[in-house]
PDB file of C-alpha atoms in Angstrom:
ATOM      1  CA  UNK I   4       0.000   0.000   0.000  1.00  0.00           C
ATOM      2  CA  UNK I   5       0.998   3.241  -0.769  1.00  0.00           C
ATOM      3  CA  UNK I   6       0.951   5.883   1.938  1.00  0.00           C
ATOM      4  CA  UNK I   7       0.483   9.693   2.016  1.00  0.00           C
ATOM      5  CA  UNK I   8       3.534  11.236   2.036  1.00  0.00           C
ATOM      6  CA  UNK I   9       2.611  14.073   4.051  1.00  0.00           C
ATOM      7  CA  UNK I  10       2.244  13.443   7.306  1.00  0.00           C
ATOM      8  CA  UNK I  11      -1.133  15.218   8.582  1.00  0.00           C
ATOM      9  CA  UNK I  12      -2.451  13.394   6.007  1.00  0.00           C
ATOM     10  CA  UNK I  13      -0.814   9.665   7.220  1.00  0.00           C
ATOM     11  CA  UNK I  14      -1.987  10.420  10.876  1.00  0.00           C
ATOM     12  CA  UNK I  15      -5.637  11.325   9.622  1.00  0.00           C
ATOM     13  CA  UNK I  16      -5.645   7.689   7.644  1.00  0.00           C
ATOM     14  CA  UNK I  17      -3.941   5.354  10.254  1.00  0.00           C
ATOM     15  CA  UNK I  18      -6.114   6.757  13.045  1.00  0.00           C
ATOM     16  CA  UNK I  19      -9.251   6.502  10.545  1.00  0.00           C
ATOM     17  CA  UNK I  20      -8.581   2.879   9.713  1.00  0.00           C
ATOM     18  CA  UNK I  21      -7.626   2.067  13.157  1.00  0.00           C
ATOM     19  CA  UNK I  22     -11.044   3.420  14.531  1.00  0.00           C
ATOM     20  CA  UNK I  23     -13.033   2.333  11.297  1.00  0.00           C
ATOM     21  CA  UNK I  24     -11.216  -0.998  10.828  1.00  0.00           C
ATOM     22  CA  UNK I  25     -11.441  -4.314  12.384  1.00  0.00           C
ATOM     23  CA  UNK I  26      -7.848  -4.031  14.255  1.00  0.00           C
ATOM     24  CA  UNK I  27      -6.942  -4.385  17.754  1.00  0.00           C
ATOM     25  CA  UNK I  28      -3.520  -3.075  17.660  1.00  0.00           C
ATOM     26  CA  UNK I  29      -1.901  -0.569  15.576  1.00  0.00           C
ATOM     27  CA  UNK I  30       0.552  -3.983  15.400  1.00  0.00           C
ATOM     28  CA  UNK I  31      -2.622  -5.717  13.454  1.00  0.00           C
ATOM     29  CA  UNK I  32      -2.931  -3.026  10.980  1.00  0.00           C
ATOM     30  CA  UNK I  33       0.596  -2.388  10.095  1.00  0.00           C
ATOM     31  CA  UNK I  34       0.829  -6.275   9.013  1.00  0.00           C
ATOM     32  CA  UNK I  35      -2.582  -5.925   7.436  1.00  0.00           C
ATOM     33  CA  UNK I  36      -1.471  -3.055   5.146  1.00  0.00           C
ATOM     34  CA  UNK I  37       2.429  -4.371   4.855  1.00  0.00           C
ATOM     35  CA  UNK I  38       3.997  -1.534   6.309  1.00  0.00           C
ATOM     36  CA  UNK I  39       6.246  -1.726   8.851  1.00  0.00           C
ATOM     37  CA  UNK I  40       5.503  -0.459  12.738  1.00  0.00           C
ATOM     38  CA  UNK I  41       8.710   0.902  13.909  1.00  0.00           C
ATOM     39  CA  UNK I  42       8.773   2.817  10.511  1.00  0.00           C
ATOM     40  CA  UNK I  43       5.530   4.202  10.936  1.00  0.00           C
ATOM     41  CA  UNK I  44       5.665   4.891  14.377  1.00  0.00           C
ATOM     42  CA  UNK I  45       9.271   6.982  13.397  1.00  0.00           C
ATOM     43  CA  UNK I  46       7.649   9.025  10.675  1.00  0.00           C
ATOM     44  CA  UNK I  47       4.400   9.721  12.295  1.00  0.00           C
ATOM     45  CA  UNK I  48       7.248  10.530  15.520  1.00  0.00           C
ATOM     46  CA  UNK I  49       9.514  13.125  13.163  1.00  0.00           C
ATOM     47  CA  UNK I  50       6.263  15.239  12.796  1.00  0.00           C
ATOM     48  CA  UNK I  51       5.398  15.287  16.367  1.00  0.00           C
ATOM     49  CA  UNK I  52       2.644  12.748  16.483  1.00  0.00           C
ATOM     50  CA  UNK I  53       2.940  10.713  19.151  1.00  0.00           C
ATOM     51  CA  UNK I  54       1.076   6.626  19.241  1.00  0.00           C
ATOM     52  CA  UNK I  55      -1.205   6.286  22.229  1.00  0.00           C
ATOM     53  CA  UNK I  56      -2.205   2.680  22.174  1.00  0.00           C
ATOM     54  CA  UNK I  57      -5.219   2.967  24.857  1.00  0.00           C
ATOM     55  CA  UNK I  58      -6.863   4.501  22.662  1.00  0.00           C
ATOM     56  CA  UNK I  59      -5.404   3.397  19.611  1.00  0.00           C
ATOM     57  CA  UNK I  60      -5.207   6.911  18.513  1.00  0.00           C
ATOM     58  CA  UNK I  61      -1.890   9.079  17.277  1.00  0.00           C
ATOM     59  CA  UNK I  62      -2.125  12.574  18.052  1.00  0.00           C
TER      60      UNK I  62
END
């Protein structure tokens, strides 16, 4: 899958398929899509969005 290369715009779709989707971790989606966690969880970092797994939410 191809991702949005600008970041507001990742954030918006990860946290919109993590509430819309059927995943239970942020863990479950990354292997879902193919992307890689740690990767993710970097990029989304380098903008200042930060992964709150209780709520399965980055903001």
């Amino acid at each position: 899958m191809t991702l949005p290369q600008d970041p507001n715009m990742l954030m918006s779709m990860i946290n919109m398929k993590l509430r819309d989707g059927d995943y239970e971790s942020l863990n479950d989606l990354c292997i879902s899509l193919g992307i890689d966690e740690k990767d993710l969880v970097a990029r989304l970092g380098d903008a200042g969005f930060i992964y709150f797994p209780e709520v399965r939410q980055f903001r």
